[in-house]
mmCIF file of C-alpha atoms in Angstrom:
data_model
loop_
_atom_site.group_PDB
_atom_site.id
_atom_site.type_symbol
_atom_site.label_atom_id
_atom_site.label_comp_id
_atom_site.label_asym_id
_atom_site.label_seq_id
_atom_site.Cartn_x
_atom_site.Cartn_y
_atom_site.Cartn_z
ATOM 1 C CA MET A 997 -50.046 -76.171 -152.471
ATOM 2 C CA THR A 998 -53.738 -77.067 -152.252
ATOM 3 C CA ARG A 999 -56.105 -75.513 -149.784
ATOM 4 C CA TYR A 1000 -56.164 -78.738 -147.725
ATOM 5 C CA GLY A 1001 -52.394 -79.023 -147.878
ATOM 6 C CA GLU A 1002 -52.046 -75.469 -146.521
ATOM 7 C CA ALA A 1003 -54.454 -76.207 -143.709
ATOM 8 C CA GLY A 1004 -52.504 -79.288 -142.816
ATOM 9 C CA ARG A 1005 -49.256 -77.375 -142.756
ATOM 10 C CA VAL A 1006 -50.733 -74.670 -140.568
ATOM 11 C CA GLY A 1007 -51.889 -77.326 -138.122
ATOM 12 C CA ARG A 1008 -48.460 -78.956 -138.010
ATOM 13 C CA ILE A 1009 -46.719 -75.654 -137.413
ATOM 14 C CA ARG A 1010 -49.210 -74.716 -134.698
ATOM 15 C CA ASP A 1011 -48.774 -78.086 -132.976
ATOM 16 C CA ALA A 1012 -44.961 -77.745 -133.115
ATOM 17 C CA ALA A 1013 -45.160 -74.263 -131.578
ATOM 18 C CA VAL A 1014 -47.494 -75.459 -128.811
ATOM 19 C CA ARG A 1015 -45.185 -78.400 -127.982
ATOM 20 C CA ALA A 1016 -42.205 -76.081 -127.792
ATOM 21 C CA ALA A 1017 -44.061 -73.675 -125.524
ATOM 22 C CA ALA A 1018 -45.283 -76.414 -123.205
ATOM 23 C CA ALA A 1019 -41.758 -77.823 -122.830
ATOM 24 C CA ALA A 1020 -40.160 -74.495 -121.995
ATOM 25 C CA ASN A 1021 -38.784 -73.891 -118.506
ATOM 26 C CA GLY A 1022 -38.238 -70.156 -118.995
ATOM 27 C CA VAL A 1023 -39.182 -67.209 -121.142
ATOM 28 C CA ASP A 1024 -36.096 -67.327 -123.365
ATOM 29 C CA GLU A 1025 -36.658 -71.029 -124.013
ATOM 30 C CA PHE A 1026 -40.369 -70.374 -124.632
ATOM 31 C CA PHE A 1027 -39.872 -67.759 -127.325
ATOM 32 C CA ASP A 1028 -36.841 -69.410 -128.918
ATOM 33 C CA GLY A 1029 -38.773 -72.684 -129.291
ATOM 34 C CA VAL A 1030 -41.847 -70.977 -130.670
ATOM 35 C CA MET A 1031 -39.906 -68.982 -133.232
ATOM 36 C CA GLN A 1032 -38.013 -72.066 -134.398
ATOM 37 C CA ALA A 1033 -41.329 -73.828 -134.902
ATOM 38 C CA VAL A 1034 -43.013 -71.010 -136.861
ATOM 39 C CA HIS A 1035 -39.906 -69.989 -138.842
ATOM 40 C CA PRO A 1036 -41.082 -71.559 -142.140
ATOM 41 C CA VAL A 1037 -43.876 -68.955 -142.419
ATOM 42 C CA LEU A 1038 -43.097 -66.332 -139.753
ATOM 43 C CA GLY A 1039 -39.319 -66.146 -139.992
ATOM 44 C CA SER A 1040 -37.688 -62.869 -139.011
ATOM 45 C CA ASP A 1041 -34.221 -61.736 -137.999
ATOM 46 C CA VAL A 1042 -35.688 -58.905 -135.970
ATOM 47 C CA TRP A 1043 -38.178 -60.049 -133.361
ATOM 48 C CA ALA A 1044 -39.012 -59.808 -129.665
ATOM 49 C CA GLY A 1045 -41.090 -61.911 -127.324
ATOM 50 C CA ILE A 1046 -42.493 -59.790 -124.495
ATOM 51 C CA THR A 1047 -44.319 -60.560 -121.278
ATOM 52 C CA VAL A 1048 -46.901 -58.178 -119.806
ATOM 53 C CA ASP A 1049 -48.926 -57.649 -116.650
ATOM 54 C CA PRO A 1050 -52.357 -59.060 -117.544
ATOM 55 C CA VAL A 1051 -54.065 -56.276 -115.544
ATOM 56 C CA THR A 1052 -52.241 -53.204 -116.916
ATOM 57 C CA LEU A 1053 -50.525 -54.596 -120.042
ATOM 58 C CA MET A 1054 -47.290 -52.997 -118.871
ATOM 59 C CA ASN A 1055 -44.075 -54.592 -120.057
ATOM 60 C CA THR A 1056 -42.651 -56.982 -117.440
ATOM 61 C CA GLY A 1057 -39.739 -58.524 -119.352
ATOM 62 C CA GLY A 1058 -39.240 -60.931 -122.205
ATOM 63 C CA HIS A 1059 -36.784 -62.094 -124.835
ATOM 64 C CA TYR A 1060 -34.897 -59.251 -126.570
ATOM 65 C CA ARG A 1061 -31.746 -60.812 -127.984
ATOM 66 C CA HIS A 1062 -33.140 -60.545 -131.531
ATOM 67 C CA ALA A 1063 -35.030 -57.271 -131.032
ATOM 68 C CA VAL A 1064 -34.338 -53.914 -132.616
ATOM 69 C CA PRO A 1065 -30.861 -52.495 -131.828
ATOM 70 C CA VAL A 1066 -30.434 -51.054 -128.339
ATOM 71 C CA ARG A 1067 -30.417 -47.440 -129.505
ATOM 72 C CA TYR A 1068 -33.986 -47.827 -130.766
ATOM 73 C CA LEU A 1069 -35.504 -49.437 -127.656
ATOM 74 C CA PRO A 1070 -36.202 -46.211 -125.654
ATOM 75 C CA ARG A 1071 -38.046 -44.736 -128.620
ATOM 76 C CA MET A 1072 -39.939 -48.028 -129.158
ATOM 77 C CA LEU A 1073 -41.180 -48.079 -125.573
ATOM 78 C CA ASP A 1074 -41.875 -44.368 -125.648
ATOM 79 C CA ILE A 1075 -44.182 -44.811 -128.643
ATOM 80 C CA GLU A 1076 -45.805 -47.862 -127.018
ATOM 81 C CA TYR A 1077 -46.603 -46.321 -123.648
ATOM 82 C CA ARG A 1078 -46.501 -42.534 -124.067
ATOM 83 C CA GLU A 1079 -47.141 -41.359 -127.620
ATOM 84 C CA GLY A 1080 -49.288 -44.192 -128.944
ATOM 85 C CA ASP A 1081 -49.555 -45.808 -132.372
ATOM 86 C CA VAL A 1082 -51.598 -48.396 -134.279
ATOM 87 C CA ASN A 1083 -51.702 -51.936 -132.973
ATOM 88 C CA GLY A 1084 -50.913 -50.977 -129.385
ATOM 89 C CA LEU A 1085 -51.383 -53.871 -127.011
ATOM 90 C CA PRO A 1086 -54.631 -52.530 -125.487
ATOM 91 C CA GLN A 1087 -55.989 -51.973 -128.982
ATOM 92 C CA LEU A 1088 -55.230 -55.529 -130.015
ATOM 93 C CA ALA A 1089 -56.643 -56.846 -126.704
ATOM 94 C CA ARG A 1090 -59.940 -55.131 -127.508
ATOM 95 C CA GLY A 1091 -60.084 -56.390 -131.063
ATOM 96 C CA ALA A 1092 -61.712 -59.467 -132.474
ATOM 97 C CA VAL A 1093 -58.474 -60.777 -134.010
ATOM 98 C CA PRO A 1094 -55.304 -61.116 -131.845
ATOM 99 C CA VAL A 1095 -53.021 -60.281 -134.780
ATOM 100 C CA GLY A 1096 -52.087 -56.837 -136.101
ATOM 101 C CA VAL A 1097 -50.142 -55.951 -139.261
ATOM 102 C CA LEU A 1098 -48.919 -52.335 -139.211
ATOM 103 C CA GLY A 1099 -49.313 -51.733 -142.932
ATOM 104 C CA GLU A 1100 -52.909 -52.930 -142.891
ATOM 105 C CA ALA A 1101 -53.724 -50.863 -139.790
ATOM 106 C CA VAL A 1102 -52.613 -47.615 -141.508
ATOM 107 C CA GLY A 1103 -54.344 -48.440 -144.779
ATOM 108 C CA GLY A 1104 -51.018 -48.868 -146.567
ATOM 109 C CA VAL A 1105 -49.823 -45.344 -145.699
ATOM 110 C CA ARG A 1106 -47.026 -46.451 -143.412
ATOM 111 C CA ASP A 1107 -45.609 -43.007 -142.776
ATOM 112 C CA ARG A 1108 -48.667 -42.371 -140.643
ATOM 113 C CA SER A 1109 -47.073 -44.613 -138.016
ATOM 114 C CA PRO A 1110 -44.354 -43.090 -135.770
ATOM 115 C CA ARG A 1111 -43.075 -46.642 -135.151
ATOM 116 C CA TYR A 1112 -42.608 -47.084 -138.883
ATOM 117 C CA ARG A 1113 -40.988 -43.678 -139.417
ATOM 118 C CA ASP A 1114 -38.616 -43.777 -136.481
ATOM 119 C CA ILE A 1115 -37.755 -47.483 -136.194
ATOM 120 C CA ILE A 1116 -39.022 -49.852 -138.912
ATOM 121 C CA ARG A 1117 -37.962 -47.864 -141.975
ATOM 122 C CA PRO A 1118 -34.516 -46.845 -140.628
ATOM 123 C CA LEU A 1119 -33.810 -50.529 -140.022
ATOM 124 C CA GLY A 1120 -34.541 -51.390 -143.635
ATOM 125 C CA LEU A 1121 -37.698 -53.300 -142.752
ATOM 126 C CA THR A 1122 -41.012 -52.924 -144.522
ATOM 127 C CA ASP A 1123 -43.654 -53.920 -141.983
ATOM 128 C CA GLU A 1124 -44.387 -55.290 -138.491
ATOM 129 C CA VAL A 1125 -46.541 -58.146 -137.304
ATOM 130 C CA ARG A 1126 -47.818 -58.365 -133.721
ATOM 131 C CA ILE A 1127 -49.334 -61.523 -132.277
ATOM 132 C CA LEU A 1128 -51.088 -61.104 -128.934
ATOM 133 C CA LEU A 1129 -50.680 -64.110 -126.676
ATOM 134 C CA SER A 1130 -53.812 -64.298 -124.580
ATOM 135 C CA ASP A 1131 -56.375 -66.716 -123.211
ATOM 136 C CA ARG A 1132 -59.688 -66.395 -121.469
ATOM 137 C CA TYR A 1133 -57.985 -65.107 -118.324
ATOM 138 C CA GLY A 1134 -56.113 -62.235 -119.931
ATOM 139 C CA VAL A 1135 -53.142 -61.079 -122.019
ATOM 140 C CA TRP A 1136 -49.754 -62.580 -121.055
ATOM 141 C CA GLY A 1137 -47.426 -61.409 -123.749
ATOM 142 C CA ALA A 1138 -46.888 -60.827 -127.443
ATOM 143 C CA LEU A 1139 -44.641 -61.728 -130.387
ATOM 144 C CA ILE A 1140 -43.454 -58.751 -132.390
ATOM 145 C CA LEU A 1141 -41.811 -59.494 -135.737
ATOM 146 C CA GLY A 1142 -40.244 -57.196 -138.307
ATOM 147 C CA THR A 1143 -40.677 -58.158 -141.933
ATOM 148 C CA GLY A 1144 -38.637 -57.158 -144.948
ATOM 149 C CA ARG A 1145 -37.114 -58.266 -148.226
ATOM 150 C CA ASP A 1146 -35.196 -61.102 -146.585
ATOM 151 C CA THR A 1147 -38.125 -62.644 -144.695
ATOM 152 C CA PRO A 1148 -40.958 -64.828 -145.988
ATOM 153 C CA PRO A 1149 -43.875 -62.756 -147.239
ATOM 154 C CA TYR A 1150 -46.713 -62.301 -144.777
ATOM 155 C CA GLY A 1151 -49.479 -63.966 -146.717
ATOM 156 C CA PRO A 1152 -52.601 -65.948 -145.938
ATOM 157 C CA GLU A 1153 -50.666 -68.940 -144.603
ATOM 158 C CA ALA A 1154 -48.625 -66.822 -142.189
ATOM 159 C CA ALA A 1155 -51.781 -65.055 -141.070
ATOM 160 C CA ALA A 1156 -53.481 -68.407 -140.439
ATOM 161 C CA VAL A 1157 -50.518 -69.593 -138.334
ATOM 162 C CA ALA A 1158 -50.471 -66.347 -136.344
ATOM 163 C CA ARG A 1159 -54.129 -66.635 -135.525
ATOM 164 C CA ALA A 1160 -53.828 -70.344 -134.697
ATOM 165 C CA ILE A 1161 -51.000 -69.959 -132.188
ATOM 166 C CA ALA A 1162 -52.259 -66.875 -130.333
ATOM 167 C CA ARG A 1163 -54.562 -68.557 -127.825
ATOM 168 C CA PRO A 1164 -52.695 -71.842 -127.086
ATOM 169 C CA LEU A 1165 -49.436 -69.918 -126.622
ATOM 170 C CA GLY A 1166 -51.286 -67.496 -124.336
ATOM 171 C CA GLU A 1167 -52.378 -70.473 -122.193
ATOM 172 C CA SER A 1168 -48.841 -71.811 -122.050
ATOM 173 C CA LEU A 1169 -47.402 -68.438 -121.184
ATOM 174 C CA ARG A 1170 -49.915 -68.006 -118.361
ATOM 175 C CA ARG A 1171 -48.861 -71.373 -116.949
ATOM 176 C CA LEU A 1172 -45.251 -70.280 -117.260
ATOM 177 C CA HIS A 1173 -46.001 -67.152 -115.275
ATOM 178 C CA LEU A 1174 -47.391 -69.338 -112.490
ATOM 179 C CA ALA A 1175 -44.416 -71.693 -112.669
ATOM 180 C CA ARG A 1176 -41.984 -68.749 -112.438
ATOM 181 C CA ARG A 1177 -43.962 -67.536 -109.468
ATOM 182 C CA ALA A 1178 -43.855 -70.914 -107.756
ATOM 183 C CA GLY A 1179 -40.179 -71.367 -108.410
ATOM 184 C CA ALA A 1180 -39.066 -67.842 -107.619
ATOM 185 C CA ASP A 1181 -36.405 -67.288 -105.030
ATOM 186 C CA ASP A 1182 -37.166 -63.751 -103.991
ATOM 187 C CA GLY A 1183 -34.676 -63.470 -101.244
ATOM 188 C CA THR A 1184 -37.103 -61.359 -99.258
ATOM 189 C CA SER A 1185 -36.932 -63.097 -95.922
ATOM 190 C CA GLY A 1186 -34.514 -62.641 -93.063
ATOM 191 C CA VAL A 1187 -32.143 -59.849 -92.284
ATOM 192 C CA HIS A 1188 -31.199 -57.741 -95.306
ATOM 193 C CA SER A 1189 -27.760 -56.546 -96.293
ATOM 194 C CA PRO A 1190 -28.023 -53.155 -98.107
ATOM 195 C CA ASN A 1191 -26.180 -54.502 -101.152
ATOM 196 C CA GLY A 1192 -27.670 -57.968 -101.120
ATOM 197 C CA THR A 1193 -24.358 -59.753 -100.530
ATOM 198 C CA ASP A 1194 -25.932 -61.986 -97.817
ATOM 199 C CA GLY A 1195 -28.415 -63.425 -100.353
ATOM 200 C CA SER A 1196 -31.227 -61.064 -99.346
ATOM 201 C CA ALA A 1197 -32.796 -58.550 -101.634
ATOM 202 C CA PRO A 1198 -30.665 -55.376 -102.057
ATOM 203 C CA ALA A 1199 -31.939 -52.090 -100.698
ATOM 204 C CA PRO A 1200 -34.310 -50.211 -103.007
ATOM 205 C CA ALA A 1201 -32.667 -48.297 -105.876
ATOM 206 C CA LEU A 1202 -33.448 -45.049 -107.624
ATOM 207 C CA VAL A 1203 -32.802 -44.339 -111.296
ATOM 208 C CA LEU A 1204 -33.155 -40.808 -112.713
ATOM 209 C CA LEU A 1205 -33.726 -40.535 -116.465
ATOM 210 C CA ASP A 1206 -33.608 -37.522 -118.865
ATOM 211 C CA ASP A 1207 -36.005 -36.677 -121.665
ATOM 212 C CA ALA A 1208 -34.477 -39.358 -123.894
ATOM 213 C CA TYR A 1209 -34.561 -41.966 -121.103
ATOM 214 C CA ALA A 1210 -30.817 -41.884 -120.627
ATOM 215 C CA PRO A 1211 -29.625 -42.298 -116.977
ATOM 216 C CA VAL A 1212 -28.805 -39.050 -115.218
ATOM 217 C CA GLN A 1213 -28.071 -40.490 -111.798
ATOM 218 C CA LEU A 1214 -28.279 -43.888 -110.090
ATOM 219 C CA SER A 1215 -28.301 -44.776 -106.421
ATOM 220 C CA PRO A 1216 -25.633 -47.206 -105.064
ATOM 221 C CA THR A 1217 -27.726 -50.380 -105.388
ATOM 222 C CA ALA A 1218 -29.104 -49.595 -108.859
ATOM 223 C CA GLY A 1219 -26.559 -51.803 -110.549
ATOM 224 C CA LEU A 1220 -27.497 -54.829 -108.538
ATOM 225 C CA TRP A 1221 -31.171 -54.479 -109.494
ATOM 226 C CA LEU A 1222 -30.547 -53.585 -113.149
ATOM 227 C CA ASP A 1223 -28.271 -56.607 -113.611
ATOM 228 C CA GLU A 1224 -31.216 -58.741 -112.359
ATOM 229 C CA LEU A 1225 -33.678 -57.328 -114.933
ATOM 230 C CA PRO A 1226 -33.598 -58.815 -118.491
ATOM 231 C CA ALA A 1227 -32.222 -56.270 -120.927
ATOM 232 C CA PRO A 1228 -31.415 -56.275 -124.692
ATOM 233 C CA GLY A 1229 -28.592 -58.434 -125.926
ATOM 234 C CA GLU A 1230 -26.937 -61.270 -124.047
ATOM 235 C CA PRO A 1231 -27.388 -61.274 -120.242
ATOM 236 C CA ALA A 1232 -24.914 -58.982 -118.550
ATOM 237 C CA PRO A 1233 -22.439 -60.555 -116.150
ATOM 238 C CA ARG A 1234 -23.512 -60.509 -112.516
ATOM 239 C CA THR A 1235 -21.382 -58.496 -110.076
ATOM 240 C CA ALA A 1236 -21.068 -59.101 -106.363
ATOM 241 C CA THR A 1237 -21.343 -55.538 -105.084
ATOM 242 C CA ALA A 1238 -22.729 -52.223 -106.141
ATOM 243 C CA GLU A 1239 -19.233 -50.669 -105.971
ATOM 244 C CA ARG A 1240 -17.954 -53.044 -108.676
ATOM 245 C CA TRP A 1241 -20.842 -52.232 -111.021
ATOM 246 C CA ASP A 1242 -19.869 -50.188 -114.086
ATOM 247 C CA PRO A 1243 -22.734 -47.799 -115.060
ATOM 248 C CA ALA A 1244 -21.199 -47.156 -118.495
ATOM 249 C CA ARG A 1245 -21.138 -50.875 -119.290
ATOM 250 C CA ARG A 1246 -24.728 -51.422 -118.274
ATOM 251 C CA THR A 1247 -26.060 -48.245 -119.931
ATOM 252 C CA GLU A 1248 -24.351 -49.070 -123.236
ATOM 253 C CA GLY A 1249 -26.091 -52.468 -123.119
ATOM 254 C CA GLY A 1250 -29.472 -50.815 -122.737
ATOM 255 C CA LEU A 1251 -31.689 -50.453 -119.732
ATOM 256 C CA PRO A 1252 -34.447 -53.021 -119.111
ATOM 257 C CA PRO A 1253 -37.457 -52.544 -121.416
ATOM 258 C CA ALA A 1254 -39.772 -52.792 -118.410
ATOM 259 C CA LEU A 1255 -38.032 -49.776 -116.904
ATOM 260 C CA TYR A 1256 -38.303 -47.795 -120.144
ATOM 261 C CA GLY A 1257 -42.020 -48.761 -120.320
ATOM 262 C CA VAL A 1258 -42.997 -47.534 -116.878
ATOM 263 C CA ALA A 1259 -40.920 -44.335 -117.391
ATOM 264 C CA ALA A 1260 -42.705 -43.628 -120.638
ATOM 265 C CA ALA A 1261 -46.186 -44.433 -119.317
ATOM 266 C CA VAL A 1262 -45.923 -41.985 -116.430
ATOM 267 C CA ARG A 1263 -45.223 -39.203 -119.019
ATOM 268 C CA ALA A 1264 -48.227 -40.066 -121.200
ATOM 269 C CA PRO A 1265 -50.895 -37.407 -121.692
ATOM 270 C CA GLY A 1266 -53.413 -37.644 -118.915
ATOM 271 C CA ALA A 1267 -51.242 -39.898 -116.733
ATOM 272 C CA SER A 1268 -51.049 -39.228 -113.008
ATOM 273 C CA GLY A 1269 -47.844 -38.028 -111.485
ATOM 274 C CA SER A 1270 -46.823 -41.535 -110.443
ATOM 275 C CA LEU A 1271 -47.240 -45.052 -111.734
ATOM 276 C CA ALA A 1272 -46.452 -48.480 -110.326
ATOM 277 C CA SER A 1273 -45.697 -51.665 -112.239
ATOM 278 C CA TRP A 1274 -43.605 -54.746 -111.787
ATOM 279 C CA ALA A 1275 -41.104 -56.901 -113.663
ATOM 280 C CA HIS A 1276 -39.519 -60.339 -113.668
ATOM 281 C CA THR A 1277 -35.897 -60.712 -112.572
ATOM 282 C CA ARG A 1278 -33.395 -63.429 -113.292
ATOM 283 C CA THR A 1279 -33.069 -64.805 -109.764
ATOM 284 C CA ARG A 1280 -35.100 -62.684 -107.335
ATOM 285 C CA GLY A 1281 -38.692 -63.223 -108.511
ATOM 286 C CA ARG A 1282 -40.523 -59.989 -109.122
ATOM 287 C CA VAL A 1283 -39.564 -56.406 -108.427
ATOM 288 C CA ARG A 1284 -41.784 -53.381 -108.065
ATOM 289 C CA LEU A 1285 -41.141 -50.453 -110.474
ATOM 290 C CA HIS A 1286 -42.494 -47.119 -109.266
ATOM 291 C CA ALA A 1287 -42.093 -44.136 -111.580
ATOM 292 C CA TRP A 1288 -42.633 -40.429 -110.901
ATOM 293 C CA ARG A 1289 -42.751 -37.591 -113.414
ATOM 294 C CA LEU A 1290 -40.296 -34.804 -112.517
ATOM 295 C CA ASP A 1291 -40.971 -31.186 -113.477
ATOM 296 C CA GLY A 1292 -37.973 -29.403 -111.993
ATOM 297 C CA GLN A 1293 -35.257 -27.454 -113.769
ATOM 298 C CA GLY A 1294 -32.631 -30.211 -113.802
ATOM 299 C CA PRO A 1295 -32.101 -32.698 -116.643
ATOM 300 C CA ALA A 1296 -33.962 -35.538 -114.930
ATOM 301 C CA ARG A 1297 -37.519 -35.964 -116.169
ATOM 302 C CA VAL A 1298 -38.484 -39.321 -114.604
ATOM 303 C CA ALA A 1299 -37.495 -41.075 -111.382
ATOM 304 C CA VAL A 1300 -37.953 -44.864 -111.148
ATOM 305 C CA ALA A 1301 -37.605 -46.742 -107.905
ATOM 306 C CA VAL A 1302 -36.762 -50.462 -108.044
ATOM 307 C CA GLU A 1303 -37.356 -52.681 -105.048
ATOM 308 C CA ALA A 1304 -38.455 -56.182 -104.094
ATOM 309 C CA ALA A 1305 -42.117 -56.783 -104.881
ATOM 310 C CA GLY A 1306 -44.560 -57.044 -102.023
ATOM 311 C CA PRO A 1307 -47.495 -59.435 -101.564
ATOM 312 C CA GLY A 1308 -49.769 -57.169 -103.598
ATOM 313 C CA GLU A 1309 -47.896 -57.750 -106.869
ATOM 314 C CA HIS A 1310 -47.745 -61.515 -106.287
ATOM 315 C CA ILE A 1311 -51.404 -61.818 -105.348
ATOM 316 C CA ALA A 1312 -52.572 -59.686 -108.304
ATOM 317 C CA LEU A 1313 -50.718 -61.850 -110.825
ATOM 318 C CA ILE A 1314 -51.786 -65.154 -109.302
ATOM 319 C CA THR A 1315 -55.442 -64.218 -108.986
ATOM 320 C CA ALA A 1316 -55.425 -63.032 -112.623
ATOM 321 C CA ALA A 1317 -53.703 -66.212 -113.800
ATOM 322 C CA HIS A 1318 -56.417 -68.328 -112.148
ATOM 323 C CA GLY A 1319 -59.226 -66.219 -113.593
ATOM 324 C CA LEU A 1320 -60.614 -64.990 -110.256
ATOM 325 C CA THR A 1321 -63.218 -62.277 -110.456
ATOM 326 C CA ALA A 1322 -62.708 -58.981 -108.646
ATOM 327 C CA ARG A 1323 -64.971 -60.147 -105.805
ATOM 328 C CA GLU A 1324 -63.256 -63.542 -105.610
ATOM 329 C CA ALA A 1325 -59.878 -61.855 -105.483
ATOM 330 C CA GLU A 1326 -61.129 -59.540 -102.719
ATOM 331 C CA ILE A 1327 -62.341 -62.473 -100.653
ATOM 332 C CA THR A 1328 -59.182 -64.430 -101.331
ATOM 333 C CA ALA A 1329 -57.082 -61.537 -100.009
ATOM 334 C CA LEU A 1330 -59.145 -61.444 -96.865
ATOM 335 C CA VAL A 1331 -58.670 -65.179 -96.393
ATOM 336 C CA LEU A 1332 -54.937 -64.642 -96.714
ATOM 337 C CA GLN A 1333 -55.170 -62.120 -93.869
ATOM 338 C CA GLY A 1334 -56.689 -64.803 -91.662
ATOM 339 C CA HIS A 1335 -60.297 -63.574 -91.599
ATOM 340 C CA ALA A 1336 -63.070 -66.028 -90.822
ATOM 341 C CA THR A 1337 -66.289 -66.186 -92.880
ATOM 342 C CA ALA A 1338 -68.154 -63.948 -90.415
ATOM 343 C CA ASP A 1339 -65.428 -61.284 -90.681
ATOM 344 C CA ILE A 1340 -65.390 -61.443 -94.450
ATOM 345 C CA SER A 1341 -69.193 -61.212 -94.512
ATOM 346 C CA ARG A 1342 -69.030 -58.030 -92.457
ATOM 347 C CA LEU A 1343 -66.191 -56.460 -94.397
ATOM 348 C CA THR A 1344 -67.672 -57.158 -97.838
ATOM 349 C CA ARG A 1345 -71.315 -56.663 -96.831
ATOM 350 C CA LEU A 1346 -72.184 -60.043 -98.282
ATOM 351 C CA SER A 1347 -74.098 -62.814 -96.543
ATOM 352 C CA PRO A 1348 -72.068 -65.723 -95.124
ATOM 353 C CA TYR A 1349 -73.753 -67.937 -97.665
ATOM 354 C CA THR A 1350 -72.592 -65.725 -100.551
ATOM 355 C CA VAL A 1351 -69.085 -65.615 -99.170
ATOM 356 C CA GLN A 1352 -69.045 -69.428 -99.082
ATOM 357 C CA GLU A 1353 -70.290 -69.557 -102.640
ATOM 358 C CA HIS A 1354 -67.441 -67.292 -103.799
ATOM 359 C CA LEU A 1355 -64.925 -69.387 -101.846
ATOM 360 C CA THR A 1356 -66.231 -72.541 -103.471
ATOM 361 C CA SER A 1357 -65.656 -70.950 -106.881
ATOM 362 C CA VAL A 1358 -62.121 -69.929 -105.828
ATOM 363 C CA PHE A 1359 -61.372 -73.500 -104.668
ATOM 364 C CA ASP A 1360 -62.641 -74.868 -107.990
ATOM 365 C CA LYS A 1361 -60.579 -72.470 -110.085
ATOM 366 C CA THR A 1362 -57.377 -73.013 -108.077
ATOM 367 C CA GLY A 1363 -57.786 -76.759 -107.575
ATOM 368 C CA VAL A 1364 -57.758 -76.736 -103.739
ATOM 369 C CA ARG A 1365 -60.254 -77.924 -101.103
ATOM 370 C CA SER A 1366 -59.770 -75.648 -98.133
ATOM 371 C CA ARG A 1367 -58.574 -72.254 -96.991
ATOM 372 C CA ARG A 1368 -55.302 -73.714 -95.694
ATOM 373 C CA ASP A 1369 -54.712 -75.439 -99.040
ATOM 374 C CA LEU A 1370 -55.409 -72.164 -100.788
ATOM 375 C CA VAL A 1371 -52.808 -70.275 -98.750
ATOM 376 C CA ALA A 1372 -50.258 -73.086 -98.831
ATOM 377 C CA THR A 1373 -50.621 -73.737 -102.580
ATOM 378 C CA LEU A 1374 -50.705 -70.202 -103.880
ATOM 379 C CA PHE A 1375 -49.056 -67.834 -101.432
ATOM 380 C CA ALA A 1376 -47.064 -69.692 -98.775
ATOM 381 C CA ARG A 1377 -43.781 -68.277 -99.998
ATOM 382 C CA HIS A 1378 -44.897 -64.771 -99.053
ATOM 383 C CA SER A 1379 -46.973 -65.532 -95.958
ATOM 384 C CA THR A 1380 -46.030 -65.682 -92.348
ATOM 385 C CA PRO A 1381 -46.726 -68.790 -90.252
ATOM 386 C CA ARG A 1382 -49.388 -66.810 -88.477
ATOM 387 C CA VAL A 1383 -51.367 -66.400 -91.710
ATOM 388 C CA LEU A 1384 -51.241 -70.117 -92.326
ATOM 389 C CA ASP A 1385 -52.360 -70.820 -88.746
ATOM 390 C CA ASP A 1386 -55.174 -68.291 -88.974
ATOM 391 C CA ALA A 1387 -56.346 -69.788 -92.269
ATOM 392 C CA ALA A 1388 -56.407 -73.263 -90.698
ATOM 393 C CA ALA A 1389 -58.360 -71.953 -87.704
ATOM 394 C CA ALA A 1390 -60.914 -70.349 -89.977
ATOM 395 C CA ASP A 1391 -61.493 -73.768 -91.559
ATOM 396 C CA ARG A 1392 -62.538 -75.207 -88.232
#
């Protein structure tokens, strides 16, 4: 194939991947469509599409039905967030190229990589390709593909496709994050039933894990939350009550990668004793994951609490998705609390004129014209009527 023919094919594959991503209504559909589009040059039987928090790059979910076998996932996430290896997500995010090939990163000496030694080689694969899906607002996910004798060789054409899809797919995934936020039914309003049988969010759950991230003990509502979190393999059947949940069935199917990730990160060298993250669920929007390192004599080494996410998690994601600066996010949060310009000026030690300038920038980035529009458009699902009324009053 000529140089111009290759360039034309790369463009066609990129355009097909972008169309598939734009048409997706969910994460599974997003990654399935993208992989079908790029299969001629980036085909792989072992691959995962992950989503991440753009602020912390912690795992928040994804598509794992074609990922490494369940028994390897705890070690995969342990390497990613505790031990470290080449082509980690933060490393790729800092680099000039959003694509990393393991063999190239270790100079051809693959045994230098714990991910290669413990996962890739035992699976009969030869290499790994990572494509960071990011845009100018942040990192939103990644495609991770295993390569081997039965997959197309990762050559110049595959590299060109990988580089070409990274940014447009990052933009599409960011929009999908916002769409999932807007359409989430968090079940966080009204009177709660402890096991969530009335449609409300179940009571918070606690999961204790041992040194190998196997469950040691689970609180009564753990099953309800874990069945909501995407896990390896096909989605587990939903159960109506915590009492009917079978821990053995769910554990054999693997725990959610997001839970493995936060449990590993809290054990990383230099990490504080606790760490908070969040994850997407199937039907309840986002949940907060809060992990603690345990140093007692028992088998448990990590405790992870799972509960409905609060406004902080929602606001952090939405402000990141709209590209708000730290100061703009701070002022937006104060607007959501019903503060008038004079109050914001006092609290931030900025002049009223500067506050208004920041608000104008926020309006431009979010496509609204007033404080009330800002609250109603972005955060009404998690605001009380009083916040909406206060925002409207501040406009006057």
